Short mmCIF file of C-alpha atoms in Angstrom, two decimals:
data_model
loop_
_atom_site.label_atom_id
_atom_site.label_comp_id
_atom_site.label_asym_id
_atom_site.label_seq_id
_atom_site.Cartn_x
_atom_site.Cartn_y
_atom_site.Cartn_z
CA SER A 1 51.15 -6.87 -12.88
CA SER A 2 50.62 -4.41 -10.05
CA LEU A 3 52.95 -2.24 -8.03
CA SER A 4 52.19 -0.46 -4.79
CA ASN A 5 53.98 1.57 -2.17
CA ASN A 6 53.35 1.28 1.53
CA ASN A 7 52.59 4.94 2.18
CA ASN A 8 49.52 5.85 4.18
CA LEU A 9 46.63 7.46 2.32
CA ASN A 10 47.60 11.01 3.30
CA THR A 11 47.95 14.20 1.33
CA VAL A 12 51.05 14.12 -0.88
CA ASP A 13 53.35 17.03 -1.66
CA ASP A 14 54.36 18.30 -5.09
CA ASP A 15 57.78 16.76 -4.54
CA ASP A 16 56.18 13.33 -4.85
CA ASP A 17 55.33 13.97 -8.52
CA ASP A 18 58.85 12.85 -9.39
CA ASP A 19 58.25 9.58 -7.56
CA ASP A 20 55.04 9.03 -9.53
CA GLU A 21 56.83 9.65 -12.82
CA LEU A 22 59.60 7.26 -11.78
CA ALA A 23 57.06 4.56 -10.86
CA ASP A 24 55.34 5.01 -14.25
CA ALA A 25 58.69 4.65 -15.99
CA VAL A 26 59.61 1.50 -14.02
CA LEU A 27 56.28 -0.15 -14.81
CA ARG A 28 56.57 0.81 -18.47
CA GLU A 29 60.04 -0.73 -18.62
CA ILE A 30 58.78 -3.95 -16.98
CA ARG A 31 56.05 -4.27 -19.60
CA GLU A 32 58.49 -3.61 -22.44
CA ARG A 33 60.95 -6.21 -21.15
CA VAL A 34 58.23 -8.84 -20.78
CA SER A 35 56.99 -8.14 -24.30
CA SER A 36 60.53 -8.38 -25.69
CA ALA A 37 61.40 -11.58 -23.83
CA THR A 38 58.17 -13.38 -24.77
CA GLY A 39 57.89 -12.29 -28.36
CA GLY A 40 55.08 -9.78 -27.93
CA LEU A 41 53.07 -10.95 -24.90
CA THR A 42 50.83 -8.10 -23.79
CA LEU A 43 50.85 -7.00 -20.18
CA SER A 44 48.69 -4.53 -18.27
CA GLY A 45 49.91 -2.89 -15.07
CA GLY A 46 48.64 -0.80 -12.20
CA LEU A 47 50.11 1.58 -9.65
CA GLY A 48 48.56 2.56 -6.34
CA PRO A 49 49.26 3.41 -2.70
CA THR A 50 48.16 -0.09 -1.60
CA PHE A 51 48.44 -3.51 -3.18
CA ARG A 52 44.63 -3.80 -3.39
CA LEU A 53 44.36 -0.52 -5.33
CA ALA A 54 47.31 -1.39 -7.56
CA LYS A 55 45.66 -4.70 -8.45
CA ILE A 56 42.41 -2.91 -9.35
CA ALA A 57 44.33 -0.33 -11.39
CA ALA A 58 45.96 -3.13 -13.39
CA ASP A 59 42.53 -4.00 -14.84
CA VAL A 60 41.72 -0.46 -15.99
CA LYS A 61 43.92 -0.45 -19.10
CA LYS A 62 43.71 -4.11 -20.12
CA PRO A 63 45.03 -5.75 -22.20
CA ASN A 64 48.12 -3.64 -22.92
CA GLY A 65 48.36 -0.47 -20.84
CA GLN A 66 48.95 0.90 -17.39
CA PHE A 67 47.08 3.10 -14.93
CA ARG A 68 48.06 4.89 -11.74
CA ILE A 69 45.81 5.79 -8.77
CA GLY A 70 46.94 8.88 -6.90
CA ALA A 71 48.33 8.42 -3.40
CA SER A 72 46.33 11.12 -1.62
CA ARG A 73 43.23 10.25 0.38
CA ASP A 74 41.03 12.47 -1.82
CA GLU A 75 42.27 10.84 -5.03
CA VAL A 76 41.65 7.37 -3.65
CA LEU A 77 38.12 8.18 -2.47
CA VAL A 78 37.26 9.80 -5.80
CA PHE A 79 38.46 6.69 -7.65
CA LEU A 80 36.48 4.36 -5.36
CA ARG A 81 33.29 6.45 -5.35
CA ASP A 82 31.84 4.89 -8.54
CA LEU A 83 33.85 1.65 -8.54
CA PRO A 84 31.54 -1.42 -8.33
CA CYS A 85 32.23 -3.47 -5.20
CA ARG A 86 32.50 -6.58 -7.39
CA LYS A 87 35.71 -5.18 -8.92
CA VAL A 88 37.47 -5.64 -5.57
CA GLY A 89 39.07 -9.00 -4.93
CA GLY A 90 37.13 -11.08 -2.41
CA VAL A 91 33.70 -9.64 -3.25
CA GLY A 92 31.86 -12.43 -5.05
CA ARG A 93 28.35 -12.78 -6.42
CA VAL A 94 26.81 -13.85 -3.10
CA LEU A 95 28.26 -10.93 -1.12
CA GLU A 96 27.45 -8.55 -3.96
CA HIS A 97 23.80 -9.70 -3.86
CA LYS A 98 23.59 -9.30 -0.08
CA LEU A 99 24.99 -5.77 -0.18
CA GLU A 100 22.59 -4.74 -2.93
CA ALA A 101 19.48 -6.41 -1.47
CA ALA A 102 20.03 -5.47 2.17
CA PHE A 103 21.70 -2.06 1.95
CA ASP A 104 21.16 -0.90 -1.66
CA VAL A 105 24.95 -0.81 -2.00
CA ARG A 106 26.57 -1.30 -5.40
CA THR A 107 29.71 0.86 -5.37
CA CYS A 108 32.56 1.33 -2.90
CA GLY A 109 31.38 4.87 -2.27
CA GLU A 110 27.92 3.65 -1.27
CA LEU A 111 29.58 1.01 0.89
CA LEU A 112 31.57 3.70 2.71
CA ASP A 113 28.36 5.65 3.38
CA SER A 114 26.66 2.49 4.71
CA LEU A 115 29.40 1.34 7.10
CA PRO A 116 27.31 2.05 10.27
CA LYS A 117 24.60 -0.30 8.99
CA ILE A 118 27.23 -2.87 7.98
CA TYR A 119 28.70 -2.89 11.49
CA HIS A 120 25.24 -3.27 13.01
CA CYS A 121 24.04 -6.15 10.81
CA PHE A 122 27.14 -8.29 10.18
CA THR A 123 27.93 -10.48 13.19
CA SER A 124 31.35 -11.59 11.89
CA LYS A 125 34.24 -9.28 12.81
CA LYS A 126 36.21 -10.62 9.86
CA ALA A 127 33.39 -9.68 7.45
CA ARG A 128 33.04 -6.20 8.97
CA ASP A 129 36.79 -5.55 8.78
CA PHE A 130 36.92 -6.81 5.19
CA LEU A 131 34.07 -4.58 4.01
CA HIS A 132 35.59 -1.60 5.83
CA SER A 133 38.91 -2.17 4.05
CA VAL A 134 37.10 -2.48 0.70
CA ALA A 135 35.33 0.85 1.25
CA LEU A 136 38.63 2.62 2.00
CA GLY A 137 40.82 0.77 -0.50
CA VAL A 138 43.32 -0.31 2.17
CA ASP A 139 44.91 -3.73 2.46
CA GLU A 140 43.59 -6.22 4.98
CA GLU A 141 45.67 -7.08 8.01
CA ASP A 142 46.42 -10.80 7.92
CA GLU A 143 45.52 -11.99 11.41
CA ASN A 144 46.71 -15.51 10.58
CA ALA A 145 50.16 -14.51 9.36
CA GLY A 146 52.80 -16.58 11.07
CA ALA A 147 50.29 -18.45 13.20
CA GLY A 148 47.96 -20.62 11.24
CA GLY A 149 48.64 -20.16 7.54
CA ASP A 150 46.38 -19.06 4.70
CA PHE A 151 42.63 -19.39 4.66
CA SER A 152 42.96 -20.52 1.04
CA VAL A 153 45.91 -21.60 -1.08
CA GLY A 154 46.15 -21.36 -4.85
CA ASN A 155 48.16 -20.58 -7.96
CA GLU A 156 47.48 -19.28 -11.43
CA ARG A 157 49.49 -18.96 -14.63
CA THR A 158 49.12 -16.80 -17.75
CA PHE A 159 50.32 -18.06 -21.13
CA ALA A 160 49.83 -17.55 -24.85
CA PRO A 161 46.17 -18.27 -25.78
CA THR A 162 45.58 -21.91 -26.74
CA ARG A 163 42.75 -24.39 -27.39
CA ASP A 164 44.97 -27.47 -26.98
CA LEU A 165 43.28 -29.47 -24.20
CA GLY A 166 46.38 -31.61 -23.66
CA ALA A 167 48.57 -28.55 -23.12
CA LEU A 168 45.97 -27.05 -20.78
CA LYS A 169 45.89 -30.22 -18.68
CA THR A 170 49.68 -30.17 -18.46
CA LYS A 171 49.49 -26.63 -17.11
CA LEU A 172 46.83 -27.73 -14.63
CA LYS A 173 49.02 -30.61 -13.38
CA GLU A 174 51.92 -28.21 -12.81
CA LEU A 175 49.66 -25.87 -10.84
CA CYS A 176 48.36 -28.77 -8.73
CA ALA A 177 51.92 -29.73 -7.81
CA LEU A 178 52.80 -26.14 -6.90
CA THR A 179 49.66 -25.71 -4.81
CA GLN A 180 50.27 -29.00 -2.97
CA SER A 181 53.77 -27.86 -1.99
CA ARG A 182 52.25 -24.66 -0.57
CA PHE A 183 49.54 -26.13 1.64
CA HIS A 184 51.85 -28.94 2.78
CA LEU A 185 53.91 -26.31 4.57
CA SER A 186 51.02 -25.62 6.94
CA LEU A 187 49.35 -29.03 7.21
CA ARG A 188 49.94 -29.16 10.95
CA GLU A 189 48.28 -25.77 11.54
CA ASN A 190 45.48 -25.89 8.95
CA GLY A 191 44.92 -29.56 8.19
CA ARG A 192 43.90 -30.69 4.70
CA PRO A 193 41.63 -28.77 2.30
CA ARG A 194 38.17 -30.12 1.54
CA LYS A 195 37.24 -28.01 -1.48
CA CYS A 196 38.94 -26.77 -4.62
CA ALA A 197 37.97 -24.43 -7.44
CA LEU A 198 39.10 -23.95 -11.04
CA LYS A 199 39.53 -20.54 -12.67
CA VAL A 200 40.03 -19.95 -16.40
CA LYS A 201 40.34 -16.80 -18.47
CA HIS A 202 39.55 -16.69 -22.20
CA ASP A 203 41.51 -14.73 -24.76
CA ASN A 204 38.72 -12.12 -24.64
CA PHE A 205 39.47 -11.74 -20.89
CA LYS A 206 36.20 -13.28 -19.69
CA VAL A 207 36.78 -15.15 -16.43
CA TYR A 208 34.95 -18.32 -15.35
CA THR A 209 35.17 -20.16 -12.04
CA LYS A 210 33.76 -23.50 -10.93
CA THR A 211 33.98 -25.26 -7.56
CA ALA A 212 34.37 -29.02 -7.32
CA SER A 213 31.95 -30.87 -5.08
CA ALA A 214 33.48 -31.65 -1.69
CA VAL A 215 33.96 -35.36 -1.06
CA ALA A 216 36.68 -35.69 1.57
CA PRO A 217 39.84 -33.86 2.64
CA PHE A 218 42.82 -34.42 0.35
CA ALA A 219 46.56 -33.87 0.56
CA THR A 220 48.07 -34.89 -2.80
CA SER A 221 48.36 -33.16 -6.16
CA GLU A 222 47.02 -36.32 -7.86
CA VAL A 223 43.70 -36.12 -6.02
CA LEU A 224 43.55 -32.38 -6.64
CA PHE A 225 44.04 -32.93 -10.37
CA GLN A 226 41.39 -35.69 -10.40
CA ARG A 227 38.85 -33.26 -8.97
CA LEU A 228 39.69 -30.35 -11.28
CA GLU A 229 40.20 -32.24 -14.56
CA PRO A 230 36.45 -32.91 -15.09
CA LEU A 231 35.75 -29.22 -14.55
CA LEU A 232 38.26 -28.28 -17.26
CA ASP A 233 36.85 -30.91 -19.65
CA ALA A 234 33.30 -29.67 -19.08
CA HIS A 235 34.28 -26.04 -19.61
CA MET A 236 36.12 -26.70 -22.86
CA ASN A 237 33.20 -28.83 -24.06
CA ASP A 238 30.80 -25.91 -23.38
CA HIS A 239 33.16 -23.37 -25.02
CA ARG A 240 34.56 -25.25 -28.01
CA ASP A 241 35.77 -22.14 -29.81
CA ALA A 242 37.38 -20.53 -26.76
CA ALA A 243 41.12 -20.14 -26.34
CA LEU A 244 42.39 -19.94 -22.77
CA ARG A 245 45.12 -17.54 -21.66
CA LEU A 246 45.04 -18.28 -17.91
CA ILE A 247 44.40 -21.24 -15.63
CA GLY A 248 44.21 -20.97 -11.87
CA LEU A 249 43.10 -23.06 -8.93
CA ARG A 250 42.34 -22.54 -5.27
CA CYS A 251 42.11 -24.93 -2.30
CA PHE A 252 40.01 -23.86 0.69
CA ASP A 253 37.77 -25.05 3.52
CA PHE A 254 40.68 -26.45 5.52
CA GLU A 255 39.93 -28.90 8.32
CA LYS A 256 41.14 -26.77 11.24
CA ASN A 257 40.18 -23.34 9.91
CA LYS A 258 36.49 -24.08 10.45
CA LYS A 259 36.97 -24.07 14.20
CA THR A 260 38.89 -20.80 14.26
CA GLN A 261 36.31 -18.97 12.13
CA GLN A 262 33.27 -19.76 14.29
CA GLN A 263 31.85 -16.62 15.84
CA THR A 264 30.11 -16.40 19.20
CA ILE A 265 26.59 -15.18 18.46
CA SER A 266 24.01 -14.21 21.03
CA PRO A 267 21.10 -16.73 21.20
CA ASN A 268 18.66 -13.99 20.15
CA GLN A 269 20.82 -12.40 17.42
CA LEU A 270 19.50 -12.97 13.90
CA THR A 271 22.00 -13.59 11.12
CA ILE A 272 22.17 -11.32 8.07
CA ASP A 273 20.30 -13.92 5.99
CA GLU A 274 17.51 -14.21 8.55
CA THR A 275 17.21 -10.45 8.88
CA LEU A 276 17.22 -9.99 5.11
CA PHE A 277 14.95 -12.71 3.85
CA PHE A 278 13.03 -13.60 7.06
CA GLN A 279 13.96 -17.26 6.70
CA GLN A 280 13.70 -18.21 10.36
CA LYS A 281 14.15 -21.94 10.76
CA GLN A 282 11.83 -23.33 13.40
CA SER A 283 14.29 -26.12 14.11
CA ASN A 284 17.03 -23.67 15.08
CA LYS A 285 17.63 -24.01 18.80
CA ARG A 286 18.35 -20.29 19.15
CA HIS A 287 14.64 -19.56 18.55
CA LYS A 288 13.10 -22.10 20.91
CA PRO A 289 11.43 -20.21 23.77
CA ASP A 290 11.91 -22.88 26.39
CA GLU A 291 15.61 -23.77 25.96
CA THR A 292 16.89 -21.24 28.54
CA TRP A 293 15.56 -18.44 30.66
CA ARG A 294 15.92 -14.95 29.20
CA PRO A 295 15.20 -11.57 30.78
CA ASP A 296 12.04 -9.90 29.54
CA ALA A 297 10.77 -6.32 29.19
CA ARG A 298 10.47 -5.91 32.97
CA ASP A 299 14.27 -5.97 33.27
CA ILE A 300 14.79 -2.68 31.45
CA ASP A 301 13.62 0.90 31.79
CA GLU A 302 11.46 1.75 28.78
CA ASP A 303 12.06 5.49 29.21
CA VAL A 304 15.81 4.96 28.97
CA LEU A 305 15.42 2.57 26.04
CA LYS A 306 13.38 5.08 24.03
CA GLU A 307 16.18 7.65 24.26
CA LEU A 308 18.54 5.35 22.34
CA PRO A 309 18.84 5.31 18.50
CA LEU A 310 16.27 3.15 16.72
CA ASP A 311 18.87 0.63 15.50
CA VAL A 312 20.17 0.21 19.05
CA GLN A 313 16.62 -0.15 20.39
CA ARG A 314 15.87 -2.93 17.92
CA ASP A 315 19.09 -4.74 18.74
CA LEU A 316 18.49 -4.50 22.51
CA ARG A 317 14.92 -5.72 22.16
CA ARG A 318 16.18 -8.76 20.30
CA GLN A 319 18.89 -9.39 22.88
CA ILE A 320 16.60 -9.17 25.93
CA GLY A 321 13.74 -10.99 24.26
CA THR A 322 11.12 -8.20 24.32
CA GLY A 323 8.00 -9.47 22.57
CA ARG A 324 9.24 -13.09 22.63
CA CYS A 325 8.12 -15.90 24.87
CA ALA A 326 9.80 -15.73 28.27
CA VAL A 327 9.99 -18.71 30.60
CA ASP A 328 9.47 -18.33 34.35
CA LYS A 329 11.69 -20.93 36.03
CA LYS A 330 9.71 -20.99 39.27
CA GLN A 331 6.25 -21.42 37.82
CA GLN A 332 7.36 -23.09 34.56
CA THR A 333 4.68 -21.16 32.71
CA THR A 334 5.08 -19.48 29.36
CA LEU A 335 3.83 -15.93 28.93
CA ALA A 336 3.52 -14.69 25.36
CA PHE A 337 3.40 -11.09 26.58
CA PRO A 338 4.06 -10.58 30.31
CA THR A 339 1.99 -7.38 30.45
CA THR A 340 -1.18 -8.78 28.81
CA THR A 341 -3.93 -10.76 30.53
CA LYS A 342 -5.25 -14.13 29.49
CA GLN A 343 -8.47 -12.52 28.27
CA SER A 344 -6.56 -10.20 25.93
CA GLN A 345 -4.72 -13.17 24.42
CA GLN A 346 -7.92 -14.81 23.16
CA PRO A 347 -8.25 -14.31 19.39
CA PRO A 348 -11.37 -12.69 17.97
CA PRO A 349 -14.05 -15.01 16.55
CA GLY A 350 -13.12 -16.29 13.12
CA LEU A 351 -9.43 -15.65 13.58
CA THR A 352 -6.74 -18.06 14.72
CA ASP A 353 -4.01 -17.05 17.16
CA ASP A 354 -1.44 -16.83 14.37
CA HIS A 355 -3.47 -14.16 12.57
CA SER A 356 -4.37 -11.88 15.49
CA ASP A 357 -2.94 -8.39 15.73
CA ASP A 358 -0.84 -9.37 18.75
CA ALA A 359 0.56 -12.41 16.96
CA VAL A 360 1.41 -10.38 13.85
CA ALA A 361 3.00 -7.65 15.99
CA ALA A 362 5.05 -10.22 17.89
CA ARG A 363 6.21 -11.79 14.66
CA LEU A 364 7.29 -8.45 13.20
CA ILE A 365 9.08 -7.42 16.41
CA ASP A 366 10.78 -10.82 16.43
CA MET A 367 12.14 -9.97 12.98
CA GLY A 368 13.82 -6.90 14.48
CA PHE A 369 11.38 -4.09 13.73
CA ASP A 370 10.77 -1.32 16.27
CA GLU A 371 7.58 -1.61 18.37
CA SER A 372 6.41 1.93 17.64
CA SER A 373 6.91 1.44 13.88
CA VAL A 374 5.00 -1.86 14.01
CA ALA A 375 2.14 -0.25 15.91
CA ALA A 376 1.95 2.62 13.41
CA VAL A 377 1.88 0.28 10.42
CA LEU A 378 -0.76 -1.96 12.00
CA ARG A 379 -3.00 1.06 12.53
CA GLN A 380 -2.71 1.86 8.84
CA ASN A 381 -3.54 -1.72 7.81
CA PRO A 382 -6.84 -2.88 9.34
CA GLN A 383 -6.42 -6.47 8.09
CA PRO A 384 -2.81 -7.48 8.83
CA LYS A 385 -3.63 -11.17 8.91
CA SER A 386 -3.53 -11.39 5.09
CA ASP A 387 -1.00 -8.63 4.38
CA LEU A 388 2.19 -9.67 6.22
CA PRO A 389 4.42 -9.09 3.12
CA VAL A 390 2.79 -5.67 2.69
CA LEU A 391 3.46 -4.86 6.34
CA ILE A 392 7.11 -5.89 6.00
CA GLU A 393 7.53 -3.74 2.89
CA ALA A 394 5.92 -0.77 4.67
CA LEU A 395 8.24 -1.18 7.65
CA LEU A 396 11.32 -1.43 5.40
CA ALA A 397 10.23 1.72 3.56
CA SER A 398 9.76 3.49 6.90
CA SER A 399 13.25 2.41 8.03
CA ARG A 400 14.82 3.68 4.82
CA ALA A 401 13.07 7.01 5.19
CA ALA A 402 14.29 7.28 8.81
CA CYS A 403 17.88 6.60 7.71
CA LEU A 404 17.67 9.32 5.07
#
């Protein structure tokens, strides 16, 4: 259970202490009534200035307690400073790994400090807004409210712990019927879901989730149950001694939502995965040099460019194609570097083109590194042809030092 008020995260007066005490008393009474009506069912609760914070607070005193986060901005930021990002709803293992690997971010406080980098690297506005709201502990604004429905639809139920597989399947069927009635309300706007996931919680409060393989869109509770039942059977087979106290499910990947989520990305803009792990797919049309004409380095003033911040310089160089192959429409000739001569492009004896200093420099610049940093690192490494991973690590270390 979680309770929140809709106040902004501003400084609160002493007069609001009475409101906090009243909220504590109301939550305590709710927990006592639930326990009395159910014969002793435990219930944890949370209080906070936003629903997101109240939901997080509800997990602090599990399984049978309550916790309140102060309503002032300072109290909220102090609470979030050491809170792992994974504790916030919507931050899964994949996003957690990306934040840690790319930005060395593990807590909400570190995420708040890294927001400029987040805004520079994430191309999706929805992802940027979500991470910003996580860092501040505020609720997301639902852009689809009233005009397109939910991105995902689901239900979950808590009950007395049980190992009875038949009773658990009955609960799952009821949830499937409830979920079907929900997404049927927006079939015209969203279409049918393609994927579904099962969530279970053991009596020791460990949570497990599993996604069913997508086969085809579905629209009935019977098909939904058919896809989730094997997941429940497999889980109970792997955890024979476990008693479940919660079952939940979620339907997502709706037919029409895919179109609305597509982002317009510049042809030269690398995604976060490509920037992070340098997995540039050669078959990707965005990286083919001859698909369209792009402006090259002669279209900008280098003196002006050098006055900009390094992150902005790197982004602009990617956008204008500096260091990439540029196609001249009139002559239909490809110039690897417009300012170099043909003689300078010949590789030294014993080296192939791919291993020359120019080729290595072009490859590193193509990954988004600054030209001056690349040149400095190449001077420190006389044999770059065999040390590309070392060069990348040196450049990343240089970037981190510059940020600090």
